[in-house]
PDB file of C-alpha atoms in Angstrom:
ATOM      1  CA  UNK A 135       0.000   0.000   0.000  1.00 39.00           C
ATOM      2  CA  UNK A 136       1.105   3.567  -0.560  1.00 41.00           C
ATOM      3  CA  UNK A 137      -1.060   4.985   2.212  1.00 37.00           C
ATOM      4  CA  UNK A 138       0.894   7.266   4.555  1.00 39.00           C
ATOM      5  CA  UNK A 139       1.354   6.828   8.280  1.00 38.00           C
ATOM      6  CA  UNK A 140       1.891   9.645  10.687  1.00 39.00           C
ATOM      7  CA  UNK A 141       5.072  10.285  12.561  1.00 39.00           C
ATOM      8  CA  UNK A 142       5.965  13.429  14.418  1.00 36.00           C
ATOM      9  CA  UNK A 143       8.403  15.604  12.470  1.00 34.00           C
ATOM     10  CA  UNK A 144      11.957  15.519  13.730  1.00 34.00           C
ATOM     11  CA  UNK A 145      15.013  17.589  12.929  1.00 31.00           C
ATOM     12  CA  UNK A 146      17.242  14.581  13.481  1.00 35.00           C
ATOM     13  CA  UNK A 147      16.036  11.967  11.002  1.00 34.00           C
ATOM     14  CA  UNK A 148      15.321  13.273   7.534  1.00 35.00           C
ATOM     15  CA  UNK A 149      13.621  10.129   6.316  1.00 37.00           C
ATOM     16  CA  UNK A 150      11.530   7.661   8.261  1.00 36.00           C
ATOM     17  CA  UNK A 151       9.520   5.279   6.097  1.00 39.00           C
ATOM     18  CA  UNK A 152       6.908   3.172   7.885  1.00 35.00           C
ATOM     19  CA  UNK A 153       7.142  -0.440   6.738  1.00 37.00           C
ATOM     20  CA  UNK A 154       4.120  -2.588   7.589  1.00 31.00           C
ATOM     21  CA  UNK A 155       4.540  -6.293   8.165  1.00 35.00           C
ATOM     22  CA  UNK A 156       4.699  -8.116   4.852  1.00 37.00           C
ATOM     23  CA  UNK A 157       6.367 -10.945   3.021  1.00 32.00           C
ATOM     24  CA  UNK A 158       8.800 -12.915   5.116  1.00 35.00           C
ATOM     25  CA  UNK A 159      12.188 -13.143   3.517  1.00 33.00           C
ATOM     26  CA  UNK A 160      14.542 -16.089   3.881  1.00 35.00           C
ATOM     27  CA  UNK A 161      11.907 -18.574   4.989  1.00 35.00           C
ATOM     28  CA  UNK A 162      11.816 -22.148   3.702  1.00 34.00           C
ATOM     29  CA  UNK A 163       9.228 -22.475   0.943  1.00 43.00           C
ATOM     30  CA  UNK A 164       6.045 -24.299   1.904  1.00 45.00           C
ATOM     31  CA  UNK A 165       6.583 -26.928  -0.787  1.00 47.00           C
ATOM     32  CA  UNK A 166      10.064 -27.707   0.496  1.00 51.00           C
ATOM     33  CA  UNK A 167       8.758 -28.050   4.045  1.00 52.00           C
ATOM     34  CA  UNK A 168       6.044 -30.466   2.894  1.00 52.00           C
ATOM     35  CA  UNK A 169       8.690 -32.554   1.148  1.00 54.00           C
ATOM     36  CA  UNK A 170      10.815 -32.566   4.315  1.00 56.00           C
ATOM     37  CA  UNK A 171       7.838 -33.888   6.283  1.00 56.00           C
ATOM     38  CA  UNK A 172       7.125 -36.601   3.709  1.00 56.00           C
ATOM     39  CA  UNK A 173      10.728 -37.800   3.660  1.00 55.00           C
ATOM     40  CA  UNK A 174      10.793 -37.861   7.467  1.00 60.00           C
ATOM     41  CA  UNK A 175       7.620 -39.970   7.583  1.00 57.00           C
ATOM     42  CA  UNK A 176       9.036 -42.702   5.345  1.00 60.00           C
ATOM     43  CA  UNK A 177      12.425 -42.591   7.039  1.00 61.00           C
ATOM     44  CA  UNK A 178      14.273 -41.772   3.812  1.00 62.00           C
ATOM     45  CA  UNK A 179      17.896 -40.667   4.090  1.00 67.00           C
ATOM     46  CA  UNK A 180      18.289 -36.929   3.980  1.00 65.00           C
ATOM     47  CA  UNK A 181      20.732 -37.207   1.093  1.00 68.00           C
ATOM     48  CA  UNK A 182      17.861 -38.446  -1.101  1.00 57.00           C
ATOM     49  CA  UNK A 183      16.009 -35.236  -0.501  1.00 58.00           C
ATOM     50  CA  UNK A 184      19.121 -33.165  -1.223  1.00 63.00           C
ATOM     51  CA  UNK A 185      19.601 -34.996  -4.506  1.00 60.00           C
ATOM     52  CA  UNK A 186      15.956 -34.488  -5.460  1.00 56.00           C
ATOM     53  CA  UNK A 187      16.262 -30.790  -4.747  1.00 57.00           C
ATOM     54  CA  UNK A 188      19.417 -30.623  -6.822  1.00 56.00           C
ATOM     55  CA  UNK A 189      17.658 -32.279  -9.779  1.00 52.00           C
ATOM     56  CA  UNK A 190      14.703 -29.925  -9.505  1.00 57.00           C
ATOM     57  CA  UNK A 191      17.013 -26.922  -9.277  1.00 56.00           C
ATOM     58  CA  UNK A 192      18.775 -27.966 -12.475  1.00 54.00           C
ATOM     59  CA  UNK A 193      15.422 -28.433 -14.209  1.00 56.00           C
ATOM     60  CA  UNK A 194      14.212 -25.043 -12.995  1.00 60.00           C
ATOM     61  CA  UNK A 195      17.243 -22.995 -13.920  1.00 69.00           C
ATOM     62  CA  UNK A 196      17.611 -23.813 -17.605  1.00 86.00           C
ATOM     63  CA  UNK A 197      18.422 -20.903 -19.892  1.00 89.00           C
ATOM     64  CA  UNK A 198      15.099 -21.442 -21.651  1.00 91.00           C
ATOM     65  CA  UNK A 199      13.195 -20.917 -18.405  1.00 90.00           C
ATOM     66  CA  UNK A 200      15.074 -17.674 -17.761  1.00 92.00           C
ATOM     67  CA  UNK A 201      14.348 -16.406 -21.287  1.00 93.00           C
ATOM     68  CA  UNK A 202      10.652 -17.304 -21.159  1.00 93.00           C
ATOM     69  CA  UNK A 203      10.303 -15.809 -17.668  1.00 93.00           C
ATOM     70  CA  UNK A 204      11.839 -12.537 -18.821  1.00 95.00           C
ATOM     71  CA  UNK A 205       9.558 -12.309 -21.839  1.00 96.00           C
ATOM     72  CA  UNK A 206       6.519 -13.154 -19.727  1.00 95.00           C
ATOM     73  CA  UNK A 207       7.318 -10.381 -17.237  1.00 96.00           C
ATOM     74  CA  UNK A 208       8.171  -7.962 -20.050  1.00 97.00           C
ATOM     75  CA  UNK A 209       4.609  -8.388 -21.304  1.00 97.00           C
ATOM     76  CA  UNK A 210       3.333  -7.161 -17.948  1.00 97.00           C
ATOM     77  CA  UNK A 211       5.712  -4.198 -18.021  1.00 98.00           C
ATOM     78  CA  UNK A 212       4.502  -3.279 -21.508  1.00 97.00           C
ATOM     79  CA  UNK A 213       0.882  -3.281 -20.317  1.00 97.00           C
ATOM     80  CA  UNK A 214       1.783  -1.238 -17.234  1.00 97.00           C
ATOM     81  CA  UNK A 215       3.663   1.306 -19.357  1.00 97.00           C
ATOM     82  CA  UNK A 216       0.763   1.605 -21.802  1.00 97.00           C
ATOM     83  CA  UNK A 217      -1.693   2.238 -18.956  1.00 97.00           C
ATOM     84  CA  UNK A 218       0.571   4.941 -17.485  1.00 97.00           C
ATOM     85  CA  UNK A 219       0.982   6.945 -20.685  1.00 96.00           C
ATOM     86  CA  UNK A 220       2.048   9.682 -21.307  1.00 96.00           C
ATOM     87  CA  UNK A 221       4.538   9.221 -18.476  1.00 98.00           C
ATOM     88  CA  UNK A 222       8.007   8.126 -19.613  1.00 97.00           C
ATOM     89  CA  UNK A 223       9.477   4.812 -18.478  1.00 98.00           C
ATOM     90  CA  UNK A 224      12.996   4.348 -17.126  1.00 98.00           C
ATOM     91  CA  UNK A 225      14.638   0.979 -16.534  1.00 98.00           C
ATOM     92  CA  UNK A 226      16.552   0.841 -13.282  1.00 96.00           C
ATOM     93  CA  UNK A 227      19.946  -0.700 -13.914  1.00 93.00           C
ATOM     94  CA  UNK A 228      20.817  -3.401 -14.030  1.00 86.00           C
ATOM     95  CA  UNK A 229      17.850  -5.725 -13.747  1.00 94.00           C
ATOM     96  CA  UNK A 230      15.213  -3.340 -15.082  1.00 95.00           C
ATOM     97  CA  UNK A 231      16.741  -3.211 -18.569  1.00 96.00           C
ATOM     98  CA  UNK A 232      15.948  -6.923 -19.086  1.00 96.00           C
ATOM     99  CA  UNK A 233      12.216  -6.199 -18.743  1.00 97.00           C
ATOM    100  CA  UNK A 234      11.876  -3.097 -20.914  1.00 96.00           C
ATOM    101  CA  UNK A 235      12.988  -3.211 -24.566  1.00 94.00           C
ATOM    102  CA  UNK A 236      14.771  -0.091 -25.843  1.00 95.00           C
ATOM    103  CA  UNK A 237      11.693   0.933 -27.852  1.00 95.00           C
ATOM    104  CA  UNK A 238       9.598   1.016 -24.671  1.00 96.00           C
ATOM    105  CA  UNK A 239      11.915   2.900 -22.351  1.00 96.00           C
ATOM    106  CA  UNK A 240      13.019   6.500 -22.630  1.00 96.00           C
ATOM    107  CA  UNK A 241      16.254   5.759 -20.825  1.00 96.00           C
ATOM    108  CA  UNK A 242      17.730   4.264 -17.679  1.00 97.00           C
ATOM    109  CA  UNK A 243      18.387   5.290 -14.091  1.00 96.00           C
ATOM    110  CA  UNK A 244      20.573   3.868 -11.371  1.00 94.00           C
ATOM    111  CA  UNK A 245      19.191   3.387  -7.875  1.00 92.00           C
ATOM    112  CA  UNK A 246      21.149   0.690  -6.072  1.00 88.00           C
ATOM    113  CA  UNK A 247      19.319  -1.724  -3.822  1.00 80.00           C
ATOM    114  CA  UNK A 248      22.314  -1.724  -1.476  1.00 74.00           C
ATOM    115  CA  UNK A 249      21.547   1.911  -0.607  1.00 70.00           C
ATOM    116  CA  UNK A 250      18.296   0.611   0.882  1.00 58.00           C
ATOM    117  CA  UNK A 251      19.580  -2.504   2.615  1.00 62.00           C
ATOM    118  CA  UNK A 252      18.938  -2.800   6.331  1.00 65.00           C
ATOM    119  CA  UNK A 253      21.482  -0.895   8.366  1.00 62.00           C
ATOM    120  CA  UNK A 254      22.887   0.994   5.364  1.00 62.00           C
ATOM    121  CA  UNK A 255      20.006   3.342   4.552  1.00 62.00           C
ATOM    122  CA  UNK A 256      21.297   6.567   3.116  1.00 64.00           C
ATOM    123  CA  UNK A 257      21.339   8.935   0.183  1.00 69.00           C
ATOM    124  CA  UNK A 258      23.959   8.406  -2.510  1.00 71.00           C
ATOM    125  CA  UNK A 259      25.838  11.501  -3.599  1.00 72.00           C
ATOM    126  CA  UNK A 260      27.131   9.702  -6.692  1.00 74.00           C
ATOM    127  CA  UNK A 261      23.750   8.529  -7.983  1.00 81.00           C
ATOM    128  CA  UNK A 262      21.714  11.732  -7.976  1.00 84.00           C
ATOM    129  CA  UNK A 263      19.549  10.825 -10.997  1.00 90.00           C
ATOM    130  CA  UNK A 264      18.665  14.449 -11.767  1.00 88.00           C
ATOM    131  CA  UNK A 265      17.378  13.402 -15.179  1.00 91.00           C
ATOM    132  CA  UNK A 266      14.716  11.206 -13.548  1.00 94.00           C
ATOM    133  CA  UNK A 267      13.423  14.094 -11.446  1.00 92.00           C
ATOM    134  CA  UNK A 268      13.396  16.366 -14.506  1.00 92.00           C
ATOM    135  CA  UNK A 269      11.428  13.829 -16.560  1.00 95.00           C
ATOM    136  CA  UNK A 270       8.889  13.411 -13.776  1.00 95.00           C
ATOM    137  CA  UNK A 271       8.486  17.172 -13.456  1.00 93.00           C
ATOM    138  CA  UNK A 272       8.133  17.789 -17.192  1.00 94.00           C
ATOM    139  CA  UNK A 273       5.642  14.973 -17.835  1.00 95.00           C
ATOM    140  CA  UNK A 274       3.755  15.107 -14.542  1.00 95.00           C
ATOM    141  CA  UNK A 275       4.774  11.558 -13.625  1.00 97.00           C
ATOM    142  CA  UNK A 276       7.376   8.863 -14.152  1.00 97.00           C
ATOM    143  CA  UNK A 277       7.491   5.061 -14.359  1.00 98.00           C
ATOM    144  CA  UNK A 278      10.533   3.147 -13.092  1.00 98.00           C
ATOM    145  CA  UNK A 279      10.779  -0.617 -13.580  1.00 98.00           C
ATOM    146  CA  UNK A 280      12.950  -3.077 -11.680  1.00 97.00           C
ATOM    147  CA  UNK A 281      12.697  -6.645 -10.372  1.00 95.00           C
ATOM    148  CA  UNK A 282      13.928  -8.838  -7.570  1.00 91.00           C
ATOM    149  CA  UNK A 283      14.561 -12.494  -6.986  1.00 85.00           C
ATOM    150  CA  UNK A 284      12.427 -15.107  -5.331  1.00 73.00           C
ATOM    151  CA  UNK A 285      10.899 -14.257  -1.974  1.00 76.00           C
ATOM    152  CA  UNK A 286      10.026 -10.542  -2.214  1.00 86.00           C
ATOM    153  CA  UNK A 287       7.451  -8.465  -4.061  1.00 90.00           C
ATOM    154  CA  UNK A 288       9.671  -5.423  -4.463  1.00 92.00           C
ATOM    155  CA  UNK A 289      13.427  -4.914  -4.626  1.00 91.00           C
ATOM    156  CA  UNK A 290      14.954  -2.597  -2.041  1.00 88.00           C
ATOM    157  CA  UNK A 291      15.675  -0.136  -4.846  1.00 91.00           C
ATOM    158  CA  UNK A 292      11.930   0.429  -5.278  1.00 92.00           C
ATOM    159  CA  UNK A 293      10.638   0.165  -1.730  1.00 88.00           C
ATOM    160  CA  UNK A 294      13.487   1.961   0.047  1.00 87.00           C
ATOM    161  CA  UNK A 295      16.176   3.585  -2.111  1.00 90.00           C
ATOM    162  CA  UNK A 296      13.843   5.571  -4.383  1.00 92.00           C
ATOM    163  CA  UNK A 297      11.537   6.689  -1.538  1.00 89.00           C
ATOM    164  CA  UNK A 298      14.669   7.964   0.225  1.00 86.00           C
ATOM    165  CA  UNK A 299      15.609   9.808  -2.964  1.00 88.00           C
ATOM    166  CA  UNK A 300      12.137  11.359  -3.185  1.00 88.00           C
ATOM    167  CA  UNK A 301      12.303  12.474   0.455  1.00 83.00           C
ATOM    168  CA  UNK A 302      15.749  14.016   0.099  1.00 78.00           C
ATOM    169  CA  UNK A 303      14.653  15.841  -3.045  1.00 75.00           C
ATOM    170  CA  UNK A 304      11.937  17.317  -0.863  1.00 67.00           C
ATOM    171  CA  UNK A 305      14.075  18.049   2.193  1.00 63.00           C
ATOM    172  CA  UNK A 306      16.727  19.780   0.078  1.00 56.00           C
ATOM    173  CA  UNK A 307      14.121  22.414  -0.798  1.00 55.00           C
ATOM    174  CA  UNK A 308      12.508  22.810   2.611  1.00 53.00           C
ATOM    175  CA  UNK A 309      13.712  24.255   5.884  1.00 39.00           C
ATOM    176  CA  UNK A 310      12.252  21.452   7.984  1.00 36.00           C
ATOM    177  CA  UNK A 311      13.228  17.816   7.914  1.00 36.00           C
ATOM    178  CA  UNK A 312      11.017  15.453   5.965  1.00 43.00           C
ATOM    179  CA  UNK A 313       9.614  11.985   6.464  1.00 48.00           C
ATOM    180  CA  UNK A 314       8.234   9.960   3.607  1.00 47.00           C
ATOM    181  CA  UNK A 315       5.399   7.540   4.427  1.00 48.00           C
ATOM    182  CA  UNK A 316       4.000   4.574   2.622  1.00 52.00           C
ATOM    183  CA  UNK A 317       6.495   1.853   1.695  1.00 54.00           C
ATOM    184  CA  UNK A 318       5.283  -1.673   0.944  1.00 54.00           C
ATOM    185  CA  UNK A 319       6.311  -4.168   3.621  1.00 40.00           C
ATOM    186  CA  UNK A 320       9.075  -6.644   3.024  1.00 35.00           C
ATOM    187  CA  UNK A 321      10.328  -7.437   6.514  1.00 34.00           C
ATOM    188  CA  UNK A 322       7.976  -9.138   8.925  1.00 30.00           C
ATOM    189  CA  UNK A 323       7.423  -7.210  12.118  1.00 31.00           C
ATOM    190  CA  UNK A 324       9.292  -4.097  11.031  1.00 31.00           C
ATOM    191  CA  UNK A 325       7.410  -0.902  11.806  1.00 31.00           C
ATOM    192  CA  UNK A 326       9.703   1.679  10.213  1.00 36.00           C
ATOM    193  CA  UNK A 327      13.223   2.374   9.148  1.00 36.00           C
ATOM    194  CA  UNK A 328      15.199   5.576   9.530  1.00 39.00           C
ATOM    195  CA  UNK A 329      17.902   6.808   7.231  1.00 41.00           C
ATOM    196  CA  UNK A 330      21.216   7.894   8.662  1.00 38.00           C
ATOM    197  CA  UNK A 331      20.931  11.315   7.075  1.00 39.00           C
ATOM    198  CA  UNK A 332      20.701  14.044   9.676  1.00 35.00           C
ATOM    199  CA  UNK A 333      19.071  17.429   9.344  1.00 36.00           C
ATOM    200  CA  UNK A 334      18.607  19.497   6.227  1.00 39.00           C
ATOM    201  CA  UNK A 335      21.315  19.006   3.549  1.00 42.00           C
ATOM    202  CA  UNK A 336      24.063  21.593   3.869  1.00 44.00           C
ATOM    203  CA  UNK A 337      25.403  22.966   0.549  1.00 42.00           C
ATOM    204  CA  UNK A 338      28.899  23.280   2.032  1.00 45.00           C
ATOM    205  CA  UNK A 339      29.064  19.798   3.514  1.00 44.00           C
ATOM    206  CA  UNK A 340      27.363  18.012   0.599  1.00 45.00           C
ATOM    207  CA  UNK A 341      28.987  19.338  -2.583  1.00 45.00           C
ATOM    208  CA  UNK A 342      27.970  16.195  -4.452  1.00 46.00           C
ATOM    209  CA  UNK A 343      24.320  17.136  -4.019  1.00 45.00           C
ATOM    210  CA  UNK A 344      24.478  20.884  -4.549  1.00 45.00           C
ATOM    211  CA  UNK A 345      27.650  21.256  -6.590  1.00 47.00           C
ATOM    212  CA  UNK A 346      25.792  20.654  -9.824  1.00 50.00           C
ATOM    213  CA  UNK A 347      23.989  23.940  -9.326  1.00 49.00           C
ATOM    214  CA  UNK A 348      22.619  24.178 -12.845  1.00 54.00           C
ATOM    215  CA  UNK A 349      20.983  20.750 -12.628  1.00 63.00           C
ATOM    216  CA  UNK A 350      19.570  21.310  -9.164  1.00 66.00           C
ATOM    217  CA  UNK A 351      18.160  24.747 -10.001  1.00 71.00           C
ATOM    218  CA  UNK A 352      16.538  23.483 -13.213  1.00 76.00           C
ATOM    219  CA  UNK A 353      15.025  20.633 -11.244  1.00 76.00           C
ATOM    220  CA  UNK A 354      13.623  22.928  -8.549  1.00 76.00           C
ATOM    221  CA  UNK A 355      12.174  25.227 -11.200  1.00 80.00           C
ATOM    222  CA  UNK A 356      10.615  22.318 -13.093  1.00 82.00           C
ATOM    223  CA  UNK A 357       9.027  20.836  -9.959  1.00 83.00           C
ATOM    224  CA  UNK A 358       7.369  24.198  -9.155  1.00 83.00           C
ATOM    225  CA  UNK A 359       6.821  23.311  -5.522  1.00 84.00           C
ATOM    226  CA  UNK A 360       5.413  19.855  -6.249  1.00 90.00           C
ATOM    227  CA  UNK A 361       6.703  16.823  -4.375  1.00 90.00           C
ATOM    228  CA  UNK A 362       7.868  13.534  -5.872  1.00 92.00           C
ATOM    229  CA  UNK A 363       5.654  10.851  -4.335  1.00 93.00           C
ATOM    230  CA  UNK A 364       6.161   7.086  -4.824  1.00 94.00           C
ATOM    231  CA  UNK A 365       3.353   4.735  -5.796  1.00 95.00           C
ATOM    232  CA  UNK A 366       3.953   0.983  -6.039  1.00 95.00           C
ATOM    233  CA  UNK A 367       2.697  -1.505  -8.604  1.00 95.00           C
ATOM    234  CA  UNK A 368       3.336  -5.218  -9.094  1.00 94.00           C
ATOM    235  CA  UNK A 369       1.651  -8.080 -11.005  1.00 94.00           C
ATOM    236  CA  UNK A 370      -1.202  -8.487 -11.633  1.00 92.00           C
ATOM    237  CA  UNK A 371      -2.065  -4.881 -10.763  1.00 94.00           C
ATOM    238  CA  UNK A 372      -2.281  -2.313 -13.567  1.00 96.00           C
ATOM    239  CA  UNK A 373      -2.600   1.373 -12.708  1.00 96.00           C
ATOM    240  CA  UNK A 374      -3.468   4.107 -15.159  1.00 97.00           C
ATOM    241  CA  UNK A 375      -1.753   7.465 -14.879  1.00 97.00           C
ATOM    242  CA  UNK A 376      -4.973   8.855 -13.417  1.00 97.00           C
ATOM    243  CA  UNK A 377      -5.166   6.032 -10.859  1.00 96.00           C
ATOM    244  CA  UNK A 378      -1.559   6.561  -9.788  1.00 96.00           C
ATOM    245  CA  UNK A 379      -2.043  10.328  -9.481  1.00 96.00           C
ATOM    246  CA  UNK A 380      -5.196   9.794  -7.432  1.00 95.00           C
ATOM    247  CA  UNK A 381      -3.430   7.321  -5.126  1.00 94.00           C
ATOM    248  CA  UNK A 382      -0.430   9.620  -4.646  1.00 94.00           C
ATOM    249  CA  UNK A 383      -2.640  12.653  -4.002  1.00 94.00           C
ATOM    250  CA  UNK A 384      -4.798  10.801  -1.477  1.00 93.00           C
ATOM    251  CA  UNK A 385      -1.743   9.485   0.374  1.00 91.00           C
ATOM    252  CA  UNK A 386      -0.088  12.903   0.405  1.00 90.00           C
ATOM    253  CA  UNK A 387      -3.250  14.662   1.574  1.00 92.00           C
ATOM    254  CA  UNK A 388      -3.673  12.165   4.417  1.00 90.00           C
ATOM    255  CA  UNK A 389      -0.049  12.575   5.386  1.00 86.00           C
ATOM    256  CA  UNK A 390      -0.109  16.380   5.409  1.00 87.00           C
ATOM    257  CA  UNK A 391      -3.393  16.403   7.317  1.00 90.00           C
ATOM    258  CA  UNK A 392      -1.859  14.284  10.066  1.00 88.00           C
ATOM    259  CA  UNK A 393       1.257  16.456   9.999  1.00 83.00           C
ATOM    260  CA  UNK A 394      -1.004  19.550  10.321  1.00 86.00           C
ATOM    261  CA  UNK A 395       0.340  21.080   7.158  1.00 85.00           C
ATOM    262  CA  UNK A 396      -1.277  22.481   4.054  1.00 87.00           C
ATOM    263  CA  UNK A 397      -1.536  19.923   1.204  1.00 87.00           C
ATOM    264  CA  UNK A 398       1.130  20.151  -1.478  1.00 87.00           C
ATOM    265  CA  UNK A 399       0.673  19.004  -5.096  1.00 92.00           C
ATOM    266  CA  UNK A 400       2.522  15.800  -5.917  1.00 93.00           C
ATOM    267  CA  UNK A 401       4.165  14.180  -8.913  1.00 95.00           C
ATOM    268  CA  UNK A 402       3.698  10.387  -8.868  1.00 96.00           C
ATOM    269  CA  UNK A 403       6.725   8.177  -9.339  1.00 96.00           C
ATOM    270  CA  UNK A 404       5.202   4.825 -10.309  1.00 97.00           C
ATOM    271  CA  UNK A 405       7.528   2.040  -9.159  1.00 96.00           C
ATOM    272  CA  UNK A 406       6.835  -1.166 -11.088  1.00 97.00           C
ATOM    273  CA  UNK A 407       8.167  -4.492  -9.885  1.00 96.00           C
ATOM    274  CA  UNK A 408       8.159  -6.672 -12.993  1.00 96.00           C
ATOM    275  CA  UNK A 409       8.130 -10.171 -11.510  1.00 94.00           C
ATOM    276  CA  UNK A 410       5.328 -11.948  -9.726  1.00 90.00           C
ATOM    277  CA  UNK A 411       5.695 -13.801  -6.437  1.00 89.00           C
ATOM    278  CA  UNK A 412       4.450 -17.314  -7.111  1.00 83.00           C
ATOM    279  CA  UNK A 413       5.240 -20.904  -6.234  1.00 74.00           C
ATOM    280  CA  UNK A 414       6.777 -23.379  -8.661  1.00 67.00           C
ATOM    281  CA  UNK A 415       3.658 -25.547  -8.448  1.00 71.00           C
ATOM    282  CA  UNK A 416       1.472 -22.582  -9.421  1.00 75.00           C
ATOM    283  CA  UNK A 417       3.777 -21.679 -12.308  1.00 71.00           C
ATOM    284  CA  UNK A 418       3.619 -25.235 -13.662  1.00 70.00           C
ATOM    285  CA  UNK A 419      -0.172 -24.995 -13.715  1.00 76.00           C
ATOM    286  CA  UNK A 420       0.012 -21.807 -15.788  1.00 78.00           C
ATOM    287  CA  UNK A 421       2.929 -22.593 -18.108  1.00 79.00           C
ATOM    288  CA  UNK A 422       4.582 -25.544 -19.834  1.00 80.00           C
ATOM    289  CA  UNK A 423       7.876 -24.232 -18.476  1.00 86.00           C
ATOM    290  CA  UNK A 424       9.051 -23.198 -15.015  1.00 85.00           C
ATOM    291  CA  UNK A 425       8.637 -19.530 -14.157  1.00 89.00           C
ATOM    292  CA  UNK A 426      11.627 -17.856 -12.475  1.00 89.00           C
ATOM    293  CA  UNK A 427      10.924 -14.724 -10.472  1.00 91.00           C
ATOM    294  CA  UNK A 428      13.479 -11.957 -10.966  1.00 91.00           C
ATOM    295  CA  UNK A 429      15.325 -13.686 -13.802  1.00 91.00           C
ATOM    296  CA  UNK A 430      16.857 -10.354 -14.780  1.00 91.00           C
ATOM    297  CA  UNK A 431      18.220  -9.926 -11.266  1.00 89.00           C
ATOM    298  CA  UNK A 432      20.078 -13.231 -11.613  1.00 83.00           C
ATOM    299  CA  UNK A 433      21.640 -12.749 -15.049  1.00 86.00           C
ATOM    300  CA  UNK A 434      25.075 -13.952 -13.914  1.00 84.00           C
ATOM    301  CA  UNK A 435      23.596 -17.444 -13.588  1.00 81.00           C
ATOM    302  CA  UNK A 436      22.485 -17.841 -17.188  1.00 86.00           C
ATOM    303  CA  UNK A 437      23.271 -14.937 -19.554  1.00 87.00           C
ATOM    304  CA  UNK A 438      26.806 -16.107 -20.507  1.00 86.00           C
ATOM    305  CA  UNK A 439      27.801 -12.577 -21.493  1.00 88.00           C
ATOM    306  CA  UNK A 440      24.472 -11.658 -23.079  1.00 91.00           C
ATOM    307  CA  UNK A 441      23.384  -8.108 -22.184  1.00 93.00           C
ATOM    308  CA  UNK A 442      19.876  -6.583 -22.271  1.00 95.00           C
ATOM    309  CA  UNK A 443      20.024  -4.647 -25.550  1.00 95.00           C
ATOM    310  CA  UNK A 444      21.453  -7.675 -27.367  1.00 95.00           C
ATOM    311  CA  UNK A 445      18.783  -9.845 -25.746  1.00 95.00           C
ATOM    312  CA  UNK A 446      16.038  -7.600 -27.108  1.00 96.00           C
ATOM    313  CA  UNK A 447      17.543  -7.484 -30.607  1.00 95.00           C
ATOM    314  CA  UNK A 448      17.264 -11.270 -30.772  1.00 95.00           C
ATOM    315  CA  UNK A 449      14.239 -11.761 -28.512  1.00 95.00           C
ATOM    316  CA  UNK A 450      12.180 -13.462 -31.237  1.00 95.00           C
ATOM    317  CA  UNK A 451      14.852 -16.060 -32.009  1.00 95.00           C
ATOM    318  CA  UNK A 452      15.558 -16.649 -28.322  1.00 93.00           C
ATOM    319  CA  UNK A 453      11.876 -17.197 -27.589  1.00 94.00           C
ATOM    320  CA  UNK A 454      11.509 -19.651 -30.473  1.00 94.00           C
ATOM    321  CA  UNK A 455      14.542 -21.626 -29.303  1.00 92.00           C
ATOM    322  CA  UNK A 456      13.306 -21.631 -25.689  1.00 91.00           C
ATOM    323  CA  UNK A 457       9.827 -22.842 -26.649  1.00 89.00           C
ATOM    324  CA  UNK A 458      11.339 -25.516 -28.843  1.00 87.00           C
ATOM    325  CA  UNK A 459      13.393 -27.016 -26.016  1.00 77.00           C
ATOM    326  CA  UNK A 460      12.731 -25.771 -22.502  1.00 64.00           C
ATOM    327  CA  UNK A 461      15.434 -28.066 -21.077  1.00 61.00           C
ATOM    328  CA  UNK A 462      18.286 -26.202 -22.781  1.00 55.00           C
TER     329      UNK A 462
END
C-alpha cells in the first residue's frame, strides 16, 4: 500500500519510512517443508532429498526458463507502461533493462538496492539521478521498472532507495526535515526504518548534491513546488496514470493532514516491480515451463555474457529456441 502513516516531524532523522509487516524473507518455501515432512515420515535418508532438490534446481534454472520468464514479465511491463501513458518509463539498472525493450523505455536510471539494505540506509551523492526528477516534473509523472529475486514483491531499490531519494529531493528544498510515508512491507514485524541522514542538507558539507547547481536549479524550477511521491505496482495490478495520481494525491493529503500542514501538489513516481511472487507448483499450472521470479536480477547465472540490448535485438529467435526445447 502507498497509504501514509503519521510520525511526528523531527530535525534529526530526515527520512523515516513506515514499513508494515509483509512478506517474510529467507523462509523455507512451503513446498520444500512439505517434502521434508514426507521424507521424514518414510524414514528416507536426507541425502535423497538433497539430490531431489538438486535435480529440480537444475530443471528449474535452464536458460530457456530464464528467457521465457523474462519475456513473460516484459509483457506485464509493456501493459503497465501503456496504462501509465504519457509518463516516460525508465529501466533501473541493471535488472530493469531486461524487462523493458529499448523501444519502450526512454532511458535508464541507477538506484542501487544496497543503498536501501537494512542498516545501510542513506542517500547516494554519486547517484543523484537528476534526469529522472526532470522527466517526472516535465511529464507530470514517471514510471521506473525493476525486479527482484524469489521471496520478495519489491526490490529494495523500489521500496526503500527511491523513496529515500524522493524524500531528500523534498528536504533539500525545505527548511524542515522530511519523512516519507508509505512503503510496501518486506520485513515481517518491522514498523519503520530511519535513514542515517541528519538534518537538512548543507550545501557546504554536501557538494555532491548541490555542486551541480545548474541541474539542481533546473530541477527545482521544473518541480514548481510539487513533491515527488512514490506509488507501487506489481503483477497483476495495472494502474493508469490517473489512478496513480489519485493514489499519490490521497496518500499525500492524508499525510499532510496528520502532519497539520497544508496539502502540497505531488508528482507520482510509479515504481513497477516486474516479476510476480508465485510458487513453482502454481507456475507449472500456468505454463509448460518453469517460471523464475526476478530472472533479470540473476543474469550472472544464465546470460553467458548476453546483455539486455542484445537480448532484445534477438528476442524473437531466443523465444523460439526456448519454446522448442525448454530443457536447454
